[in-house]
Amino acid sequence: MQADSSRTALPIWQSLVRHCAEVRQSHLRDVIARDPKRFETFSLEASGILLDYTRQRVTRETVSLLLDLARTVDLPEKIAALLGGNIVNNTEHRPALHTALRRPVGDPAGANLNANGRNVMPAVLEEREKLEHFVQAVHSGKIAGTGAQAPFDTVVNIGIGGSDLGPLMASEALTAYRRPDMRVHFVSNIDGCQLSDVLAQANPATTLFIICSKTFTTLETMTNARAARQWIVEKLGSAAPGRHFAAVSTNHKAMDEFGIGERMRFTMWDWVGGRYSVWSSIGLALALAVGVEHFRAFLAGAHEMDTHFAEAPLEENLPVLMGMLGVWNRSFLDMHTLAVLPYDQRLHRFPAYLQQLEMESNGKRVTRSGRLVDYATGPIVWGEPGSNAQHSFFQMMHQGTVRPAVDFLAPVHGSCGRQAQHDLALANCFAQAEAFMAGMPAAQLREELQGAGMTPEDAAALALHRAHPGNRPSQILLFARLDPRTLGSLIALYEHKVYVQSVIWDINPFDQWGVELGKKLAGQLAPAVADPEAGAAKHKGVAGLLRYVARWRD
Ligand code: F6P
């Protein structure tokens, strides 16, 4: 395959390469010390989210060059194309209209949005209304299980990837907004452990399962769904599944075959990617957990960010800026990974959510026109709540040989009411950002150790181990509180950031061909694992493993 140098050959790309060599000469500590107005220049607020990027390895010139790059590759036109319903998913010939899903009812400006020549908004709003009615009917007990004396009090979402991570992450994040009369569980793993755990504590009579699958063919989801249906049949009889199973899918034939009736089924469209689908009826479990009003606020927060993304000039556009800073870190400063560190336990699944959003979208190496890139694309995204991470992997982040870029996220108000404790979390967040930036030079440590009575030789030796090089870039996303609206804005911010980066890297962020091969091979290997003796003869590559499976299964 031919390499594509249409990006790297751009004069602006080359200017950034030269500029990067200059930036690498200076230490962030000195850059920041020289610029007392740095926060005013390198911070931006939109939709209730403040981005403090003072600790990124950038100067005013860096930002200006990055925005020139964005203009050179027609980013404003590409944003308009996304939001206007153009075919931005070129390998599947589809628009990507997740923003339609959060347009408010009665917004004259947003009443029309065409995908493939048809206005999608009437169907979107009709579907949203159906979801809201369903949620209210479940909460009021109008929709209840077979012969149940009480309304549903347990929802089990069965789905994987985008049909799991969004509703799961958001219902964890919004724990403070959850209804006390509704427990929500998520089952994704094919191995059956999550399902067993959930079924062990659920009352079948008051449990509603939601099968979430855009395709309704995903092996993990369909395996868990069939096992759950069997459990309901065993507990409540063969007529019960019709009342205990709802489903969300584009595949109506498969929902028919599973026995999902009209009232219990929800739809989505091929122009919604799985990882962008929490705003659709895939968010049903979330809506059941937090109620209609909070779900609406969640959509409204995302819509506010969409409006900002559509209207703000590039230099004041939060997703654009965040996207370009990510491009700078990955493609110029050569930072391979992005650590996402929320200082709020309620965001504990946010890094996992972003892993799919970012890596399934921008984990590509072929340009839109089918050539190999000759630059780095999406980083490895990982992370944990910062408080815990400080006591596990921060050691490496401060002193190791791998240097991740860092996104800190923190609300000012704690999510659990223990403000004094949350303030300590916030102090730790800021302290870590400062420590990554400034580090601690060996010379200073040497002096301190000698001052404390150590010999010069011992002080010099120990200082080497204790020194923190610093110069490790990070940014902080600060917001007042983790409420439904802010969470909506935050997710939309990252979605748009990912799109901005895809435009710069000239890749299609809306397909995911890279997951297909493994799925296909798993289908071929399933019979071999079921009958390992026979399978070993057929599948040479894993024959040794299959023989162990056979031996240890007995
Ligand atoms: O395997 C990847 C993937 O296709 C994701 O993109 C998607 O979110 C997930 O599987 C689940 O797919 P579905 O909703 O069709 O079950």
XYZ file of C-alpha atoms and ligand atoms in Angstrom:
570
model
C 0.000 0.000 0.000
C 1.250 3.433 -0.911
C 2.103 5.871 1.877
C 0.246 9.143 1.919
C 2.392 12.193 2.503
C -0.324 14.701 1.700
C -0.395 15.799 5.344
C 3.287 15.678 6.222
C 4.245 17.443 2.993
C 2.099 20.437 3.838
C 4.228 23.520 4.555
C 2.232 24.085 7.758
C 2.955 20.524 8.913
C 6.644 21.123 8.284
C 6.476 24.425 10.174
C 5.021 22.531 13.125
C 7.804 19.946 12.922
C 10.424 22.729 13.060
C 8.577 24.543 15.795
C 8.330 21.314 17.801
C 12.114 20.965 17.729
C 12.338 24.437 19.310
C 9.695 23.709 21.926
C 11.543 20.552 22.919
C 14.523 22.732 23.931
C 12.701 24.359 26.817
C 11.381 22.986 30.103
C 7.725 23.662 30.936
C 8.796 24.930 34.357
C 10.762 27.782 32.757
C 8.140 28.511 30.115
C 5.474 28.885 32.799
C 7.706 30.929 35.110
C 8.356 33.406 32.283
C 4.642 33.941 31.553
C 2.540 35.198 34.485
C -0.481 35.613 32.187
C -0.344 32.029 30.991
C -3.690 31.005 32.509
C -5.500 33.890 30.766
C -4.008 32.823 27.442
C -4.179 29.076 27.792
C -7.585 28.433 29.290
C -11.016 28.316 27.734
C -14.519 27.736 29.040
C -17.555 26.451 27.161
C -20.808 24.843 28.257
C -19.747 24.896 31.907
C -16.424 23.151 31.293
C -13.117 24.918 31.811
C -10.045 23.661 29.990
C -6.808 24.726 31.672
C -4.031 23.887 29.223
C -1.328 26.017 30.758
C 0.652 22.834 31.402
C 0.654 21.631 27.804
C 4.008 22.051 26.064
C 2.754 24.884 23.911
C 3.474 28.526 23.232
C 1.250 31.089 21.574
C 2.997 30.221 18.323
C 2.174 26.521 18.761
C -1.525 27.227 19.089
C -1.477 29.602 16.174
C 0.323 27.058 13.955
C -2.043 24.267 15.023
C -5.039 26.387 14.090
C -3.392 27.167 10.747
C -3.115 23.441 10.177
C -6.801 23.061 11.042
C -7.720 25.753 8.510
C -5.424 24.301 5.871
C -7.271 20.974 5.992
C -10.659 22.763 5.914
C -11.709 21.856 9.427
C -14.601 24.394 9.528
C -16.083 22.871 6.359
C -15.579 19.368 7.755
C -17.381 20.315 10.977
C -20.272 21.664 8.923
C -20.291 18.435 6.909
C -20.576 16.317 10.061
C -23.310 18.412 11.625
C -25.149 18.842 8.341
C -25.611 15.133 7.722
C -23.095 14.676 4.894
C -21.622 11.239 4.253
C -18.644 11.478 6.610
C -18.395 7.700 7.106
C -16.992 7.058 3.647
C -16.345 3.308 3.940
C -19.948 2.624 4.925
C -21.449 5.498 2.905
C -23.294 6.986 5.876
C -23.595 10.246 7.708
C -22.837 10.264 11.455
C -25.754 12.048 13.006
C -25.457 11.434 16.736
C -25.921 15.193 17.187
C -29.491 14.831 15.821
C -30.301 12.641 18.811
C -29.842 15.500 21.260
C -31.601 18.258 19.352
C -34.349 19.695 21.526
C -38.038 19.340 20.767
C -39.595 22.486 19.332
C -36.293 23.995 18.171
C -37.211 25.586 14.817
C -33.537 25.823 13.861
C -33.141 22.100 14.410
C -36.363 20.801 12.913
C -34.716 19.659 9.697
C -31.719 17.452 9.307
C -31.336 15.400 6.206
C -29.570 12.087 5.965
C -29.486 10.609 2.486
C -32.078 13.163 1.389
C -34.581 12.468 4.205
C -35.280 14.580 7.269
C -34.371 12.382 10.236
C -35.773 14.655 12.934
C -39.427 13.498 12.951
C -38.347 9.883 13.541
C -35.773 10.937 16.145
C -38.320 12.921 18.140
C -40.972 10.237 17.823
C -38.542 7.645 19.129
C -37.516 9.898 22.014
C -41.169 10.368 22.925
C -41.698 6.614 22.893
C -38.710 6.161 25.191
C -39.980 8.811 27.592
C -43.466 7.281 27.731
C -42.001 3.861 28.327
C -39.770 5.127 31.138
C -42.682 6.893 32.802
C -44.895 3.822 32.425
C -42.253 1.603 34.023
C -41.796 4.056 36.882
C -45.530 4.335 37.486
C -45.977 0.570 37.312
C -48.202 0.698 34.213
C -45.652 -1.481 32.506
C -44.766 -4.318 34.852
C -43.740 -7.955 34.710
C -45.796 -11.113 34.558
C -48.120 -11.358 37.514
C -45.894 -8.963 39.431
C -47.392 -7.453 42.522
C -44.843 -4.651 42.363
C -43.430 -2.554 39.492
C -40.069 -3.331 37.962
C -37.315 -2.443 40.421
C -34.372 -3.954 38.533
C -33.156 -3.246 35.016
C -30.527 -5.430 33.397
C -28.928 -3.963 30.289
C -27.489 -6.675 28.064
C -25.134 -5.235 25.465
C -21.460 -4.718 24.714
C -19.196 -1.955 23.379
C -21.271 1.086 22.575
C -24.406 -0.758 23.662
C -22.980 -1.051 27.165
C -20.239 1.453 27.941
C -22.235 4.669 27.451
C -25.280 3.815 29.592
C -23.035 2.076 32.145
C -20.557 4.929 32.490
C -23.328 7.550 32.602
C -25.469 5.760 35.164
C -22.416 5.350 37.390
C -21.489 9.008 36.891
C -25.019 10.114 37.756
C -25.441 7.927 40.826
C -26.530 11.001 42.810
C -29.404 11.488 40.349
C -30.615 7.900 40.289
C -34.067 6.907 41.419
C -33.960 4.983 44.685
C -36.609 2.533 43.444
C -34.609 1.290 40.452
C -31.458 -0.821 40.434
C -29.523 -1.008 37.160
C -27.077 -3.724 36.176
C -24.983 -4.160 33.058
C -24.099 -7.481 31.497
C -21.604 -7.506 28.634
C -18.979 -10.212 29.110
C -19.623 -13.405 27.165
C -18.129 -15.591 29.884
C -21.363 -15.496 31.882
C -19.898 -14.224 35.171
C -21.721 -10.886 35.162
C -24.976 -12.588 34.216
C -24.604 -15.130 37.022
C -23.894 -12.385 39.552
C -26.911 -10.354 38.463
C -29.316 -13.292 38.337
C -28.196 -14.428 41.786
C -29.562 -11.227 43.302
C -32.489 -10.411 40.991
C -36.145 -11.121 41.614
C -37.447 -12.400 38.257
C -40.932 -10.986 38.838
C -39.621 -7.408 39.077
C -36.701 -7.588 36.638
C -36.734 -5.998 33.197
C -34.043 -6.984 30.699
C -33.071 -4.632 27.892
C -31.229 -6.204 24.990
C -29.189 -3.432 23.414
C -27.596 -4.264 20.113
C -27.528 -2.133 17.015
C -27.128 -5.241 14.884
C -28.840 -7.798 17.157
C -26.246 -10.302 15.982
C -23.381 -9.647 18.402
C -22.316 -13.001 19.846
C -21.694 -11.760 23.393
C -25.035 -9.982 23.623
C -27.137 -12.671 22.007
C -25.529 -15.393 24.159
C -26.299 -13.477 27.359
C -29.782 -12.545 26.109
C -30.701 -16.152 25.378
C -29.403 -17.268 28.779
C -31.424 -14.536 30.504
C -34.544 -15.531 28.571
C -34.091 -19.135 29.614
C -33.826 -17.989 33.260
C -37.068 -16.005 32.978
C -38.844 -18.963 31.343
C -37.627 -21.287 34.100
C -38.736 -18.878 36.830
C -41.944 -17.420 35.383
C -43.068 -19.630 32.509
C -42.851 -19.533 28.742
C -45.168 -16.530 28.290
C -43.104 -14.268 30.549
C -40.280 -13.083 28.220
C -42.711 -10.917 26.240
C -43.170 -8.740 29.332
C -39.684 -8.972 30.792
C -37.622 -8.167 27.708
C -37.299 -4.869 25.913
C -34.847 -4.364 23.070
C -33.097 -1.602 21.134
C -31.861 -2.348 17.635
C -31.956 -1.477 13.950
C -32.674 -5.150 13.233
C -36.448 -5.508 13.523
C -36.549 -8.982 12.012
C -34.204 -10.294 14.701
C -36.235 -8.565 17.412
C -39.357 -10.292 15.978
C -37.608 -13.637 16.148
C -36.586 -13.033 19.758
C -40.204 -12.284 20.604
C -39.934 -8.567 21.330
C -43.352 -6.985 20.845
C -44.075 -3.529 19.482
C -44.497 -1.834 22.866
C -41.180 -3.202 24.167
C -38.999 -2.434 21.166
C -36.972 0.627 20.343
C -35.173 1.552 17.224
C -32.035 3.311 16.097
C -30.545 4.038 12.723
C -27.486 3.010 10.756
C -26.255 6.615 10.919
C -25.647 6.280 14.678
C -22.339 4.596 15.496
C -22.412 2.240 18.487
C -19.914 4.343 20.448
C -21.967 7.471 19.727
C -25.305 5.931 20.654
C -25.882 6.680 24.349
C -28.150 9.554 23.246
C -30.479 7.206 21.381
C -32.744 4.567 22.881
C -29.521 2.727 23.706
C -29.653 5.105 26.678
C -32.887 3.453 27.884
C -31.279 1.876 30.973
C -29.822 5.271 31.877
C -33.194 6.969 31.419
C -34.831 4.315 33.598
C -32.159 4.847 36.228
C -32.270 8.653 36.399
C -35.726 9.467 35.024
C -36.938 11.476 32.061
C -36.044 14.949 33.364
C -32.413 14.095 34.034
C -32.142 12.236 30.720
C -33.408 15.360 28.956
C -30.842 17.490 30.804
C -28.148 15.036 29.712
C -29.189 15.495 26.046
C -29.431 19.270 26.531
C -25.853 19.451 27.820
C -24.624 17.614 24.747
C -26.668 19.857 22.471
C -25.144 22.932 24.096
C -21.692 21.595 23.270
C -22.839 20.818 19.704
C -23.967 24.414 19.284
C -20.659 25.690 20.622
C -18.771 23.329 18.284
C -20.824 24.542 15.320
C -20.605 28.251 16.060
C -17.485 29.196 17.982
C -14.518 30.439 15.961
C -11.670 27.932 15.871
C -9.553 29.747 18.438
C -12.413 29.779 20.966
C -13.755 26.363 20.112
C -13.186 23.910 22.961
C -13.396 20.620 21.027
C -11.220 22.092 18.271
C -8.591 23.250 20.723
C -8.611 19.982 22.637
C -8.385 18.053 19.398
C -5.461 20.097 18.143
C -3.599 19.801 21.458
C -4.037 16.037 21.202
C -2.658 16.084 17.651
C 0.295 18.135 18.894
C 1.048 15.642 21.672
C 0.648 12.571 19.493
C 1.901 13.508 16.037
C 4.572 16.071 16.936
C 5.719 15.510 20.533
C 5.414 11.762 19.891
C 3.491 10.966 23.065
C 2.065 7.512 22.583
C -0.576 7.400 25.278
C -3.235 9.556 26.888
C -3.969 8.918 30.567
C -7.467 9.990 31.599
C -7.596 10.625 35.337
C -10.900 11.660 36.882
C -10.776 13.037 40.419
C -14.284 11.831 41.141
C -15.017 8.193 41.846
C -18.341 8.509 40.020
C -16.387 8.847 36.774
C -14.603 5.553 37.329
C -15.834 4.104 34.009
C -15.114 7.270 32.023
C -11.649 6.099 30.908
C -13.149 2.795 29.693
C -15.851 4.700 27.839
C -13.239 6.923 26.191
C -11.154 3.919 25.229
C -13.855 2.801 22.836
C -14.751 6.308 21.710
C -11.164 7.289 20.932
C -9.470 4.053 19.969
C -12.295 2.503 17.950
C -12.646 5.837 16.157
C -9.074 6.966 15.572
C -7.140 3.726 15.929
C -6.597 3.624 12.157
C -3.604 3.704 9.850
C -5.223 4.184 6.452
C -6.388 7.561 5.152
C -9.828 8.246 3.761
C -8.455 7.777 0.268
C -6.916 4.418 1.145
C -3.240 5.166 1.706
C -1.019 4.416 4.660
C -0.445 7.346 6.981
C 3.123 8.468 7.526
C 2.384 10.080 10.892
C 1.077 8.902 14.255
C -2.701 8.740 14.738
C -4.838 8.028 17.831
C -3.017 7.437 21.137
C -3.566 4.567 23.549
C -6.171 5.826 26.005
C -6.173 4.474 29.536
C -6.797 5.601 33.070
C -8.354 5.189 36.489
C -9.717 7.513 39.141
C -6.717 9.710 39.953
C -6.788 9.209 43.692
C -6.209 5.476 43.405
C -3.908 5.804 40.414
C -1.534 7.988 42.440
C -0.828 4.930 44.558
C -0.293 2.550 41.683
C 0.977 3.800 38.330
C 1.842 7.462 38.969
C 5.364 6.363 39.897
C 5.983 5.512 36.263
C 4.286 8.663 35.058
C 6.610 10.805 37.159
C 9.891 8.965 36.761
C 9.522 6.241 34.120
C 10.755 6.205 30.560
C 7.253 6.342 29.031
C 5.638 9.750 29.186
C 1.864 9.800 28.793
C -0.116 12.912 27.987
C -2.670 13.510 30.733
C -6.272 14.671 30.981
C -7.296 15.421 34.567
C -11.048 15.798 35.127
C -12.579 17.179 38.292
C -15.795 18.747 39.573
C -15.534 21.544 42.131
C -18.452 20.121 44.118
C -17.940 16.532 45.158
C -20.446 14.015 43.828
C -21.069 12.343 47.177
C -21.697 15.192 49.600
C -18.451 14.850 51.541
C -17.071 18.165 50.374
C -14.131 18.301 52.781
C -12.959 14.947 51.424
C -13.570 16.016 47.851
C -11.532 19.182 48.430
C -8.601 16.943 49.282
C -9.138 15.077 46.007
C -9.121 18.400 44.167
C -5.933 19.490 45.941
C -4.308 16.225 44.879
C -5.403 16.752 41.301
C -3.855 20.218 41.121
C -0.746 19.039 42.983
C -0.168 16.216 40.523
C -0.545 18.529 37.544
C 2.053 20.853 39.081
C 4.379 17.978 39.889
C 4.216 16.576 36.341
C 4.945 20.037 35.019
C 7.699 21.328 37.327
C 9.242 18.099 38.560
C 11.962 18.282 41.182
C 15.539 18.852 40.013
C 18.320 16.706 41.471
C 20.343 19.807 42.396
C 17.599 21.135 44.634
C 17.155 17.752 46.276
C 20.914 17.461 46.835
C 20.942 20.757 48.662
C 17.954 19.822 50.789
C 19.444 16.459 51.720
C 22.777 18.012 52.637
C 20.936 20.641 54.658
C 19.322 17.775 56.556
C 22.783 16.461 57.450
C 23.598 13.984 54.684
C 27.137 13.767 53.301
C 27.567 15.324 49.837
C 28.232 11.879 48.331
C 25.160 10.243 49.854
C 23.009 13.280 49.036
C 24.120 13.228 45.388
C 23.447 9.490 45.076
C 19.985 9.643 46.630
C 19.019 12.819 44.763
C 19.361 10.966 41.470
C 16.719 8.457 42.543
C 14.444 11.048 44.016
C 14.596 13.585 41.199
C 11.443 14.130 39.111
C 12.284 15.312 35.594
C 8.966 17.128 35.161
C 8.224 18.652 31.748
C 5.346 16.158 31.464
C 2.355 17.842 29.894
C -1.180 17.658 31.196
C -4.434 19.565 31.036
C -7.273 19.949 33.513
C -10.978 19.870 32.731
C -12.753 21.537 35.640
C -16.518 21.899 36.052
C -18.851 22.944 38.862
C -20.506 19.586 39.441
C -21.057 16.284 37.721
C -24.730 16.775 36.919
C -26.602 15.324 33.913
C -26.155 18.463 31.844
C -22.421 18.701 32.455
C -21.936 15.007 31.777
C -23.731 15.434 28.444
C -21.465 18.352 27.548
C -18.364 16.465 28.614
C -19.103 13.425 26.472
C -20.001 15.589 23.464
C -16.749 17.501 23.969
C -14.736 14.298 23.647
C -16.828 13.082 20.690
C -16.094 16.281 18.798
C -12.460 16.277 19.843
C -12.162 12.823 18.285
C -13.759 14.088 15.075
C -11.416 17.090 14.901
C -8.429 14.775 15.201
C -9.798 12.444 12.538
C -9.987 15.394 10.161
C -6.378 16.358 10.827
C -5.251 12.735 10.469
C -7.476 12.277 7.405
C -9.063 9.063 8.715
C -12.643 7.877 8.971
C -13.548 7.799 12.685
C -16.941 6.177 12.138
C -16.098 2.659 10.974
C -14.455 -0.172 12.946
C -13.269 -2.813 10.490
C -10.473 -3.716 12.885
C -12.796 -5.716 15.131
C -14.092 -8.018 12.401
C -11.251 -10.492 11.926
C -11.187 -11.558 15.574
C -14.978 -12.022 15.552
C -14.771 -14.226 12.460
C -11.983 -16.377 13.891
C -13.873 -16.771 17.179
C -16.796 -18.145 15.184
C -14.480 -20.688 13.558
C -12.815 -21.638 16.841
C -15.974 -22.035 18.922
C -16.593 -25.631 17.714
C -12.915 -26.428 18.280
C -13.075 -25.292 21.925
C -16.316 -27.250 22.382
C -14.588 -30.376 21.025
C -10.872 -29.712 21.585
C -9.616 -33.166 20.555
C -11.145 -32.861 17.107
C -10.424 -29.119 16.988
C -6.691 -29.644 17.577
C -6.398 -31.608 14.348
C -8.034 -28.835 12.361
C -6.557 -25.711 13.955
C -2.792 -26.196 14.011
C -2.034 -22.711 15.341
C -3.832 -23.333 18.621
C -3.548 -27.128 18.739
C -1.246 -27.061 21.797
C -3.689 -24.880 23.693
C -6.642 -27.034 22.684
C -4.890 -30.154 23.983
C -4.489 -28.404 27.359
C -8.174 -27.422 27.292
C -9.054 -31.091 26.686
C -6.746 -32.293 29.464
C -7.805 -29.756 32.087
C -11.487 -29.877 31.276
C -11.687 -33.476 32.483
O -17.167 -5.046 18.128
C -17.313 -3.696 17.983
C -18.738 -3.254 17.922
O -19.202 -3.386 16.619
C -18.881 -1.840 18.427
O -18.610 -0.899 17.487
C -20.272 -1.835 18.934
O -20.478 -0.763 19.814
C -20.335 -3.172 19.608
O -19.577 -4.017 18.765
C -21.703 -3.734 19.821
O -22.408 -3.868 18.627
P -23.979 -4.077 18.632
O -24.601 -2.889 19.264
O -24.360 -4.246 17.198
O -24.270 -5.323 19.431
